Amino acid sequence: MEDTKGRILTAAAQLFEQQGYRSVSMRAIAAQLGISVGNLTYHFPHKQDIATALAEQELKTIILPEDATLAALDGYLRRMLISLVDHARMFDDPLLFEDLPGQQQENAARITRLQQNLERLFTQLRQQERFRPELDGQTLQDVIDLIMFSHVGWQQRVSVSRQATDAAVDDMMRMQWLLLRPYLTEKGCAELEALAVK
């Protein structure tokens, strides 16, 4: 059963990437796999269930690093961006999960997990004196919100322009560090320079 579910998710992800989520029907997913729609709906009763499973699967690849360093933060933010690049067409509609019945809360929970992971990283780095004490409380929440919003806007631009390259990710990371640099301590600045982030 797990193998069938995995095959369904793989096929659906490919179709969503090629055509966009809204353009793909359950019938098209079943045809791609050479199975009946009934067999497909046995595993995933609705297309939104496939979307949810794919979103959860992807979230598991964005792992909170054990050691809090600026390199780990860079890697975490970079992985978030790469996830958006890898699935630029799958979920290219920012309101997709808002429109899917029953999905608003699940999507909000996924976003909250990413935000909480960022908050943990920033808090640990602040405690290690890599970020200034001012990066706390509401300021920290505002910075995290800005990062999250910028990622969504960047993903939309990447999806439209089809310019999803390593250079595009590097450019976005440079902009992320421009946002964060004023909050770095001298120790943090030195560590950032060692990362060769321009």
GROMACS .gro file of C-alpha atoms in nm:
model
  198
    1MET     CA    1   0.000   0.000   0.000
    2GLU     CA    2   0.281   0.244   0.087
    3ASP     CA    3   0.445   0.172  -0.248
    4THR     CA    4   0.121   0.259  -0.428
    5LYS     CA    5   0.084   0.578  -0.225
    6GLY     CA    6   0.442   0.671  -0.306
    7ARG     CA    7   0.384   0.611  -0.677
    8ILE     CA    8   0.069   0.822  -0.665
    9LEU     CA    9   0.252   1.108  -0.495
   10THR     CA   10   0.540   1.092  -0.744
   11ALA     CA   11   0.307   1.091  -1.046
   12ALA     CA   12   0.087   1.366  -0.905
   13ALA     CA   13   0.389   1.583  -0.823
   14GLN     CA   14   0.516   1.546  -1.181
   15LEU     CA   15   0.178   1.641  -1.327
   16PHE     CA   16   0.135   1.933  -1.087
   17GLU     CA   17   0.481   2.059  -1.185
   18GLN     CA   18   0.404   2.031  -1.556
   19GLN     CA   19   0.051   2.173  -1.554
   20GLY     CA   20  -0.011   2.337  -1.215
   21TYR     CA   21  -0.226   2.191  -0.939
   22ARG     CA   22  -0.559   2.332  -1.057
   23SER     CA   23  -0.521   2.196  -1.411
   24VAL     CA   24  -0.466   1.834  -1.308
   25SER     CA   25  -0.764   1.605  -1.246
   26MET     CA   26  -0.781   1.285  -1.044
   27ARG     CA   27  -0.855   1.109  -1.375
   28ALA     CA   28  -0.528   1.244  -1.521
   29ILE     CA   29  -0.331   1.120  -1.218
   30ALA     CA   30  -0.493   0.775  -1.245
   31ALA     CA   31  -0.421   0.763  -1.620
   32GLN     CA   32  -0.056   0.859  -1.561
   33LEU     CA   33  -0.026   0.558  -1.330
   34GLY     CA   34  -0.238   0.321  -1.538
   35ILE     CA   35  -0.481   0.261  -1.251
   36SER     CA   36  -0.851   0.321  -1.207
   37VAL     CA   37  -0.985   0.638  -1.047
   38GLY     CA   38  -1.143   0.410  -0.784
   39ASN     CA   39  -0.802   0.268  -0.695
   40LEU     CA   40  -0.662   0.621  -0.673
   41THR     CA   41  -0.944   0.745  -0.450
   42TYR     CA   42  -0.901   0.443  -0.224
   43HIS     CA   43  -0.560   0.583  -0.128
   44PHE     CA   44  -0.641   0.955  -0.163
   45PRO     CA   45  -1.016   1.032  -0.166
   46HIS     CA   46  -0.963   1.387  -0.295
   47LYS     CA   47  -0.698   1.574  -0.491
   48GLN     CA   48  -0.652   1.805  -0.192
   49ASP     CA   49  -0.543   1.498   0.011
   50ILE     CA   50  -0.261   1.448  -0.239
   51ALA     CA   51  -0.167   1.815  -0.213
   52THR     CA   52  -0.157   1.789   0.166
   53ALA     CA   53   0.056   1.473   0.157
   54LEU     CA   54   0.301   1.635  -0.086
   55ALA     CA   55   0.327   1.950   0.127
   56GLU     CA   56   0.391   1.742   0.440
   57GLN     CA   57   0.646   1.527   0.256
   58GLU     CA   58   0.835   1.836   0.144
   59LEU     CA   59   0.824   1.996   0.489
   60LYS     CA   60   1.004   1.691   0.629
   61THR     CA   61   1.301   1.772   0.405
   62ILE     CA   62   1.347   2.116   0.565
   63ILE     CA   63   1.524   1.998   0.879
   64LEU     CA   64   1.608   2.219   1.173
   65PRO     CA   65   1.986   2.196   1.220
   66GLU     CA   66   2.115   2.060   1.551
   67ASP     CA   67   2.394   2.317   1.581
   68ALA     CA   68   2.297   2.683   1.571
   69THR     CA   69   2.553   2.862   1.353
   70LEU     CA   70   2.516   3.124   1.083
   71ALA     CA   71   2.611   2.853   0.833
   72ALA     CA   72   2.321   2.641   0.966
   73LEU     CA   73   2.083   2.937   0.936
   74ASP     CA   74   2.208   3.002   0.584
   75GLY     CA   75   2.153   2.636   0.499
   76TYR     CA   76   1.805   2.632   0.648
   77LEU     CA   77   1.694   2.945   0.460
   78ARG     CA   78   1.856   2.812   0.143
   79ARG     CA   79   1.672   2.479   0.178
   80MET     CA   80   1.342   2.668   0.214
   81LEU     CA   81   1.416   2.850  -0.112
   82ILE     CA   82   1.523   2.535  -0.295
   83SER     CA   83   1.197   2.371  -0.187
   84LEU     CA   84   1.008   2.657  -0.349
   85VAL     CA   85   1.219   2.626  -0.665
   86ASP     CA   86   1.173   2.250  -0.682
   87HIS     CA   87   0.797   2.290  -0.661
   88ALA     CA   88   0.749   2.624  -0.834
   89ARG     CA   89   0.462   2.504  -1.053
   90MET     CA   90   0.309   2.257  -0.810
   91PHE     CA   91   0.186   2.521  -0.570
   92ASP     CA   92   0.229   2.838  -0.771
   93ASP     CA   93  -0.095   2.983  -0.639
   94PRO     CA   94  -0.030   3.142  -0.297
   95LEU     CA   95  -0.400   3.109  -0.210
   96LEU     CA   96  -0.422   2.743  -0.307
   97PHE     CA   97  -0.450   2.606   0.044
   98GLU     CA   98  -0.683   2.887   0.143
   99ASP     CA   99  -0.925   2.771  -0.128
  100LEU     CA  100  -0.909   2.401  -0.046
  101PRO     CA  101  -1.181   2.301   0.200
  102GLY     CA  102  -1.038   2.210   0.540
  103GLN     CA  103  -0.679   2.289   0.440
  104GLN     CA  104  -0.641   2.638   0.583
  105GLN     CA  105  -0.560   2.514   0.935
  106GLU     CA  106  -0.320   2.243   0.815
  107ASN     CA  107  -0.133   2.489   0.594
  108ALA     CA  108  -0.122   2.744   0.875
  109ALA     CA  109   0.028   2.474   1.099
  110ARG     CA  110   0.298   2.395   0.839
  111ILE     CA  111   0.390   2.764   0.812
  112THR     CA  112   0.393   2.795   1.192
  113ARG     CA  113   0.640   2.504   1.215
  114LEU     CA  114   0.879   2.678   0.976
  115GLN     CA  115   0.843   3.005   1.169
  116GLN     CA  116   0.903   2.831   1.504
  117ASN     CA  117   1.216   2.666   1.366
  118LEU     CA  118   1.346   3.004   1.251
  119GLU     CA  119   1.263   3.154   1.590
  120ARG     CA  120   1.459   2.876   1.766
  121LEU     CA  121   1.759   2.930   1.540
  122PHE     CA  122   1.759   3.307   1.583
  123THR     CA  123   1.714   3.277   1.960
  124GLN     CA  124   2.006   3.036   1.992
  125LEU     CA  125   2.224   3.255   1.772
  126ARG     CA  126   2.130   3.561   1.979
  127GLN     CA  127   2.222   3.372   2.297
  128GLN     CA  128   2.557   3.288   2.135
  129GLU     CA  129   2.606   3.661   2.071
  130ARG     CA  130   2.595   3.629   1.694
  131PHE     CA  131   2.284   3.850   1.679
  132ARG     CA  132   2.231   4.164   1.884
  133PRO     CA  133   1.987   4.156   2.179
  134GLU     CA  134   1.753   4.384   1.983
  135LEU     CA  135   1.660   4.088   1.762
  136ASP     CA  136   1.402   3.971   2.013
  137GLY     CA  137   1.029   3.981   2.078
  138GLN     CA  138   0.824   4.168   1.821
  139THR     CA  139   1.131   4.264   1.617
  140LEU     CA  140   1.221   3.897   1.578
  141GLN     CA  141   0.864   3.811   1.475
  142ASP     CA  142   0.865   4.096   1.222
  143VAL     CA  143   1.195   3.977   1.072
  144ILE     CA  144   1.067   3.619   1.046
  145ASP     CA  145   0.742   3.739   0.886
  146LEU     CA  146   0.941   3.946   0.638
  147ILE     CA  147   1.154   3.642   0.549
  148MET     CA  148   0.844   3.426   0.498
  149PHE     CA  149   0.666   3.688   0.285
  150SER     CA  150   0.977   3.752   0.077
  151HIS     CA  151   1.008   3.378   0.007
  152VAL     CA  152   0.652   3.361  -0.123
  153GLY     CA  153   0.700   3.667  -0.344
  154TRP     CA  154   1.031   3.532  -0.472
  155GLN     CA  155   0.872   3.196  -0.551
  156GLN     CA  156   0.600   3.370  -0.751
  157ARG     CA  157   0.863   3.557  -0.953
  158VAL     CA  158   1.064   3.238  -1.010
  159SER     CA  159   0.748   3.055  -1.120
  160VAL     CA  160   0.654   3.323  -1.373
  161SER     CA  161   1.003   3.392  -1.509
  162ARG     CA  162   1.122   3.030  -1.502
  163GLN     CA  163   1.460   3.163  -1.385
  164ALA     CA  164   1.504   2.901  -1.111
  165THR     CA  165   1.882   2.875  -1.107
  166ASP     CA  166   2.148   2.842  -0.839
  167ALA     CA  167   2.233   3.205  -0.912
  168ALA     CA  168   1.872   3.307  -0.837
  169VAL     CA  169   1.891   3.127  -0.501
  170ASP     CA  170   2.227   3.292  -0.429
  171ASP     CA  171   2.082   3.634  -0.512
  172MET     CA  172   1.788   3.578  -0.279
  173MET     CA  173   2.019   3.461  -0.001
  174ARG     CA  174   2.227   3.777  -0.048
  175MET     CA  175   1.910   3.981   0.001
  176GLN     CA  176   1.818   3.778   0.309
  177TRP     CA  177   2.155   3.855   0.463
  178LEU     CA  178   2.117   4.225   0.376
  179LEU     CA  179   1.803   4.217   0.589
  180LEU     CA  180   1.977   4.032   0.874
  181ARG     CA  181   2.318   4.203   0.867
  182PRO     CA  182   2.215   4.509   1.078
  183TYR     CA  183   2.123   4.273   1.363
  184LEU     CA  184   2.457   4.090   1.363
  185THR     CA  185   2.716   4.147   1.635
  186GLU     CA  186   3.083   4.184   1.547
  187LYS     CA  187   3.121   3.813   1.614
  188GLY     CA  188   2.828   3.743   1.382
  189CYS     CA  189   2.969   3.970   1.110
  190ALA     CA  190   3.303   3.787   1.123
  191GLU     CA  191   3.125   3.451   1.094
  192LEU     CA  192   2.917   3.580   0.805
  193GLU     CA  193   3.230   3.700   0.623
  194ALA     CA  194   3.374   3.350   0.662
  195LEU     CA  195   3.064   3.219   0.480
  196ALA     CA  196   3.160   3.439   0.183
  197VAL     CA  197   2.806   3.575   0.160
  198LYS     CA  198   2.823   3.896  -0.041
   0.00000   0.00000   0.00000
